[in-house]
Amino acid sequence: MPANELFRFDLARHRAAAGLRPEHISDFQRLIKALRYGSRFQLLFAEFTEADYRDMLIRQLDLVFAELGQPVARIDLSRQGFAGFAALEAELRRLAADHGAIHLTGVDGWFDEGRWRDFNIRREAIAFGVPVRLAIWLSAGSVAQAIVLAPDLWAWRGGVYAFTTVPAGPHEIPQPQTGPIDPRTLAERSCRIAVLRDAVAADPPPDDEILGLLLDELAGLLASIGELDEALQIRQEEQLPVYERLGDVRARAVTLGYIADVFQA
């Protein structure tokens, strides 16, 4: 994959996750990578509790792939009147001709015991005839049904992703922070850069909260002395993954702002 395309994907997926609840960022990034890089046929089970939140997640995923020119299809079983599993399979085959990934929603209430068993029986034919990454959005109850009624299908799962929620208040919009102008000389900054490099490379490494701060200072100092390429690489490849692991939405958003500033310079 060309480096610029990889960067566009990484930037888009981090931006897409900026508005998510912190506890879901890790699974969102896992899911989006599976949809992008997974094998041609994959069963990806995404558990959720709120339909509105599920729809927001799907919109964010679809925006990323639309930017890459790879639209994702959606089948809503609660609105499309499929008479049985055979009709659903036919629609999956039709969409697979033009899409690399498909969302399957409305699973709760449509999949009964017979349809889960049909899915289980037809799994090999679907894997051969529907070479797509199939994201199946379902509740905890439907997950339990799938495990019991379609055990062979469940064994083929490529991933399970948790987006369950409880009522929560509004999220604070992250605000980028700007610091004062660095008064240090070039020599002083260079000395500090050397100290930071040693700290980041320490064995054992610092914990993620400290590591994120060290990387932020290091990238900022490198940018201040004109080393924009290295500063950008640190922010993309080292600092952003730290904030993903921490689930720190605000810090990720600020870092993305710094990255965007470099490309607009």
Tab-separated table of C-alpha atoms in Angstrom:
chain	number	residue	atom	x	y	z
A	1	MET	CA	0.000	0.000	0.000
A	2	PRO	CA	1.449	3.453	-0.914
A	3	ALA	CA	2.605	5.484	2.085
A	4	ASN	CA	0.227	8.372	1.345
A	5	GLU	CA	-2.761	6.014	1.182
A	6	LEU	CA	-1.723	4.398	4.457
A	7	PHE	CA	-1.476	7.821	6.079
A	8	ARG	CA	-4.897	8.871	4.745
A	9	PHE	CA	-6.429	5.719	6.197
A	10	ASP	CA	-4.711	6.145	9.563
A	11	LEU	CA	-5.695	9.805	9.805
A	12	ALA	CA	-9.286	9.053	8.784
A	13	ARG	CA	-9.716	6.209	11.265
A	14	HIS	CA	-8.331	8.250	14.152
A	15	ARG	CA	-10.615	11.153	13.298
A	16	ALA	CA	-13.580	8.801	13.015
A	17	ALA	CA	-12.967	7.535	16.545
A	18	ALA	CA	-12.619	10.992	18.105
A	19	GLY	CA	-16.282	11.203	19.128
A	20	LEU	CA	-16.603	7.698	20.535
A	21	ARG	CA	-16.877	6.734	24.157
A	22	PRO	CA	-13.342	6.085	25.412
A	23	GLU	CA	-14.031	2.465	26.318
A	24	HIS	CA	-14.945	1.688	22.690
A	25	ILE	CA	-11.984	3.219	20.876
A	26	SER	CA	-9.817	0.114	21.010
A	27	ASP	CA	-12.512	-2.191	19.609
A	28	PHE	CA	-13.477	0.402	16.986
A	29	GLN	CA	-9.886	0.511	15.749
A	30	ARG	CA	-9.697	-3.285	15.746
A	31	LEU	CA	-12.916	-3.484	13.738
A	32	ILE	CA	-11.938	-0.858	11.209
A	33	LYS	CA	-8.588	-2.583	10.616
A	34	ALA	CA	-10.337	-5.939	10.165
A	35	LEU	CA	-12.681	-4.372	7.614
A	36	ARG	CA	-9.703	-2.853	5.789
A	37	TYR	CA	-7.049	-5.551	6.013
A	38	GLY	CA	-8.874	-8.764	6.911
A	39	SER	CA	-9.126	-11.813	4.679
A	40	ARG	CA	-11.702	-11.672	1.906
A	41	PHE	CA	-14.273	-13.594	3.951
A	42	GLN	CA	-14.622	-12.751	7.610
A	43	LEU	CA	-17.411	-12.897	10.180
A	44	LEU	CA	-17.119	-9.933	12.532
A	45	PHE	CA	-19.584	-9.841	15.441
A	46	ALA	CA	-20.245	-6.375	16.911
A	47	GLU	CA	-22.303	-6.319	20.107
A	48	PHE	CA	-24.280	-3.169	20.967
A	49	THR	CA	-27.135	-1.980	23.184
A	50	GLU	CA	-28.257	1.358	21.674
A	51	ALA	CA	-29.416	1.467	18.042
A	52	ASP	CA	-28.626	5.182	17.683
A	53	TYR	CA	-25.085	4.642	18.891
A	54	ARG	CA	-24.699	1.632	16.592
A	55	ASP	CA	-25.835	3.750	13.645
A	56	MET	CA	-23.327	6.451	14.560
A	57	LEU	CA	-20.545	3.854	14.647
A	58	ILE	CA	-21.587	2.557	11.237
A	59	ARG	CA	-21.648	6.087	9.805
A	60	GLN	CA	-18.139	6.745	11.093
A	61	LEU	CA	-16.868	3.487	9.642
A	62	ASP	CA	-18.513	4.174	6.298
A	63	LEU	CA	-17.047	7.691	6.085
A	64	VAL	CA	-13.541	6.273	6.352
A	65	PHE	CA	-14.097	3.770	3.563
A	66	ALA	CA	-15.906	6.309	1.388
A	67	GLU	CA	-12.759	8.468	1.500
A	68	LEU	CA	-10.814	5.459	0.226
A	69	GLY	CA	-13.337	4.838	-2.559
A	70	GLN	CA	-14.460	1.575	-0.954
A	71	PRO	CA	-18.161	1.912	-0.086
A	72	VAL	CA	-19.603	-0.488	2.485
A	73	ALA	CA	-23.075	-1.969	1.954
A	74	ARG	CA	-25.741	-2.431	4.619
A	75	ILE	CA	-28.593	-4.893	4.963
A	76	ASP	CA	-31.204	-3.939	7.566
A	77	LEU	CA	-33.227	-7.044	8.352
A	78	SER	CA	-35.777	-4.998	10.286
A	79	ARG	CA	-36.754	-3.109	7.114
A	80	GLN	CA	-36.036	-5.455	4.218
A	81	GLY	CA	-38.630	-8.184	3.886
A	82	PHE	CA	-36.596	-11.330	3.382
A	83	ALA	CA	-38.839	-14.395	3.524
A	84	GLY	CA	-36.084	-16.605	4.890
A	85	PHE	CA	-32.375	-17.197	5.056
A	86	ALA	CA	-32.153	-18.210	1.383
A	87	ALA	CA	-33.377	-14.743	0.361
A	88	LEU	CA	-30.826	-13.104	2.642
A	89	GLU	CA	-28.055	-15.250	1.190
A	90	ALA	CA	-29.050	-14.206	-2.327
A	91	GLU	CA	-28.838	-10.529	-1.353
A	92	LEU	CA	-25.431	-11.066	0.243
A	93	ARG	CA	-24.203	-12.648	-2.978
A	94	ARG	CA	-25.547	-9.738	-5.021
A	95	LEU	CA	-23.880	-7.093	-2.864
A	96	ALA	CA	-20.600	-9.015	-2.696
A	97	ALA	CA	-20.081	-8.365	-6.402
A	98	ASP	CA	-19.490	-4.643	-5.758
A	99	HIS	CA	-18.514	-4.373	-2.092
A	100	GLY	CA	-15.689	-5.612	0.091
A	101	ALA	CA	-17.666	-5.276	3.314
A	102	ILE	CA	-21.304	-5.456	4.412
A	103	HIS	CA	-23.037	-4.406	7.635
A	104	LEU	CA	-25.836	-6.736	8.738
A	105	THR	CA	-28.248	-5.018	11.142
A	106	GLY	CA	-31.722	-5.813	12.442
A	107	VAL	CA	-30.481	-9.249	13.501
A	108	ASP	CA	-32.470	-9.183	16.746
A	109	GLY	CA	-36.018	-10.278	16.024
A	110	TRP	CA	-35.271	-11.636	12.543
A	111	PHE	CA	-32.914	-14.489	13.324
A	112	ASP	CA	-34.925	-17.201	15.019
A	113	GLU	CA	-33.727	-20.715	15.808
A	114	GLY	CA	-34.322	-21.975	12.268
A	115	ARG	CA	-32.519	-19.099	10.580
A	116	TRP	CA	-29.492	-19.389	12.852
A	117	ARG	CA	-29.333	-23.094	12.022
A	118	ASP	CA	-29.647	-22.310	8.304
A	119	PHE	CA	-26.785	-19.834	8.587
A	120	ASN	CA	-24.734	-22.489	10.377
A	121	ILE	CA	-25.411	-25.086	7.664
A	122	ARG	CA	-24.746	-22.669	4.785
A	123	ARG	CA	-21.545	-21.201	6.223
A	124	GLU	CA	-19.194	-22.947	3.769
A	125	ALA	CA	-21.259	-21.965	0.732
A	126	ILE	CA	-21.375	-18.378	1.972
A	127	ALA	CA	-17.643	-18.284	2.651
A	128	PHE	CA	-17.064	-19.388	-0.946
A	129	GLY	CA	-19.788	-17.351	-2.645
A	130	VAL	CA	-19.807	-14.200	-0.498
A	131	PRO	CA	-16.127	-13.167	-0.199
A	132	VAL	CA	-16.708	-10.103	1.979
A	133	ARG	CA	-16.047	-8.922	5.511
A	134	LEU	CA	-19.452	-9.293	7.107
A	135	ALA	CA	-19.999	-7.109	10.189
A	136	ILE	CA	-22.940	-8.570	12.115
A	137	TRP	CA	-24.403	-6.074	14.606
A	138	LEU	CA	-26.359	-7.779	17.376
A	139	SER	CA	-27.359	-7.664	21.028
A	140	ALA	CA	-25.956	-9.784	23.839
A	141	GLY	CA	-29.040	-11.997	23.589
A	142	SER	CA	-28.438	-12.685	19.911
A	143	VAL	CA	-24.766	-13.387	20.587
A	144	ALA	CA	-25.862	-16.058	23.052
A	145	GLN	CA	-28.252	-17.508	20.449
A	146	ALA	CA	-25.538	-17.635	17.803
A	147	ILE	CA	-23.168	-19.460	20.136
A	148	VAL	CA	-25.776	-22.131	20.939
A	149	LEU	CA	-27.672	-22.432	17.638
A	150	ALA	CA	-24.814	-21.855	15.180
A	151	PRO	CA	-21.714	-23.140	16.987
A	152	ASP	CA	-19.744	-23.933	13.830
A	153	LEU	CA	-20.488	-20.488	12.415
A	154	TRP	CA	-19.433	-18.893	15.698
A	155	ALA	CA	-16.177	-20.852	15.612
A	156	TRP	CA	-15.400	-19.145	12.299
A	157	ARG	CA	-15.633	-15.653	13.795
A	158	GLY	CA	-12.837	-13.314	12.816
A	159	GLY	CA	-13.453	-11.016	15.771
A	160	VAL	CA	-15.893	-9.953	18.472
A	161	TYR	CA	-16.246	-6.252	19.273
A	162	ALA	CA	-18.023	-4.722	22.272
A	163	PHE	CA	-19.944	-1.454	21.867
A	164	THR	CA	-22.348	-1.926	24.744
A	165	THR	CA	-23.413	1.242	26.527
A	166	VAL	CA	-25.188	2.579	29.571
A	167	PRO	CA	-26.929	5.974	29.704
A	168	ALA	CA	-24.314	8.694	29.920
A	169	GLY	CA	-24.161	12.458	29.903
A	170	PRO	CA	-22.864	14.552	27.002
A	171	HIS	CA	-19.198	14.225	26.167
A	172	GLU	CA	-16.864	17.147	26.472
A	173	ILE	CA	-15.548	18.295	23.098
A	174	PRO	CA	-11.748	18.105	23.196
A	175	GLN	CA	-10.001	21.469	22.877
A	176	PRO	CA	-6.467	21.696	21.493
A	177	GLN	CA	-4.012	23.343	23.866
A	178	THR	CA	-1.273	25.707	22.732
A	179	GLY	CA	1.836	26.304	24.806
A	180	PRO	CA	4.130	29.333	25.086
A	181	ILE	CA	7.002	29.945	22.691
A	182	ASP	CA	10.049	27.882	23.688
A	183	PRO	CA	12.797	30.322	24.792
A	184	ARG	CA	15.583	27.714	24.739
A	185	THR	CA	18.478	27.935	22.315
A	186	LEU	CA	18.996	25.377	19.564
A	187	ALA	CA	21.758	23.742	21.604
A	188	GLU	CA	19.538	23.492	24.677
A	189	ARG	CA	16.719	21.973	22.674
A	190	SER	CA	19.089	19.471	21.079
A	191	CYS	CA	20.317	18.390	24.513
A	192	ARG	CA	16.754	17.947	25.712
A	193	ILE	CA	15.924	15.917	22.592
A	194	ALA	CA	18.790	13.541	23.412
A	195	VAL	CA	17.494	13.119	26.973
A	196	LEU	CA	13.969	12.422	25.708
A	197	ARG	CA	15.194	9.864	23.164
A	198	ASP	CA	16.930	7.939	25.932
A	199	ALA	CA	13.842	8.072	28.146
A	200	VAL	CA	11.531	6.835	25.387
A	201	ALA	CA	13.898	3.976	24.517
A	202	ALA	CA	14.378	2.882	28.144
A	203	ASP	CA	14.060	-0.796	29.023
A	204	PRO	CA	11.616	-1.387	30.608
A	205	PRO	CA	9.728	1.448	28.891
A	206	PRO	CA	7.820	4.086	30.864
A	207	ASP	CA	4.106	3.496	31.437
A	208	ASP	CA	1.797	4.831	28.732
A	209	GLU	CA	0.735	7.995	30.559
A	210	ILE	CA	4.367	9.083	30.970
A	211	LEU	CA	5.323	7.814	27.511
A	212	GLY	CA	2.613	9.921	25.879
A	213	LEU	CA	3.949	13.078	27.551
A	214	LEU	CA	7.550	12.266	26.607
A	215	LEU	CA	6.631	11.611	22.972
A	216	ASP	CA	4.579	14.813	22.837
A	217	GLU	CA	7.515	16.900	24.070
A	218	LEU	CA	9.949	15.102	21.776
A	219	ALA	CA	7.796	15.629	18.670
A	220	GLY	CA	7.239	19.278	19.577
A	221	LEU	CA	10.953	19.937	20.010
A	222	LEU	CA	11.822	18.184	16.754
A	223	ALA	CA	9.254	20.294	14.915
A	224	SER	CA	10.664	23.454	16.516
A	225	ILE	CA	14.103	22.768	15.030
A	226	GLY	CA	12.717	21.938	11.592
A	227	GLU	CA	12.727	18.126	11.827
A	228	LEU	CA	9.125	17.903	10.640
A	229	ASP	CA	9.330	14.449	9.068
A	230	GLU	CA	10.592	12.799	12.248
A	231	ALA	CA	8.130	14.750	14.390
A	232	LEU	CA	5.291	13.603	12.138
A	233	GLN	CA	6.471	9.995	12.272
A	234	ILE	CA	6.564	10.052	16.079
A	235	ARG	CA	3.059	11.509	16.331
A	236	GLN	CA	1.586	9.034	13.835
A	237	GLU	CA	3.410	5.827	14.689
A	238	GLU	CA	4.139	6.158	18.401
A	239	GLN	CA	2.066	8.845	20.114
A	240	LEU	CA	-1.343	8.063	18.596
A	241	PRO	CA	-1.127	4.332	19.474
A	242	VAL	CA	-0.339	5.295	23.092
A	243	TYR	CA	-3.517	7.384	23.325
A	244	GLU	CA	-5.497	4.575	21.689
A	245	ARG	CA	-4.373	2.204	24.406
A	246	LEU	CA	-5.201	4.752	27.094
A	247	GLY	CA	-8.556	5.632	25.535
A	248	ASP	CA	-7.593	9.315	25.871
A	249	VAL	CA	-9.941	10.998	23.389
A	250	ARG	CA	-8.790	14.542	24.076
A	251	ALA	CA	-5.079	13.797	23.740
A	252	ARG	CA	-5.692	11.931	20.471
A	253	ALA	CA	-7.667	14.845	19.071
A	254	VAL	CA	-4.912	17.309	19.999
A	255	THR	CA	-2.291	15.065	18.397
A	256	LEU	CA	-4.340	14.807	15.210
A	257	GLY	CA	-4.459	18.598	15.172
A	258	TYR	CA	-0.668	18.748	15.295
A	259	ILE	CA	-0.468	16.235	12.445
A	260	ALA	CA	-2.903	18.258	10.350
A	261	ASP	CA	-0.868	21.419	11.022
A	262	VAL	CA	2.230	19.779	9.543
A	263	PHE	CA	0.402	18.886	6.336
A	264	GLN	CA	-1.069	22.367	6.022
A	265	ALA	CA	2.293	24.061	6.556
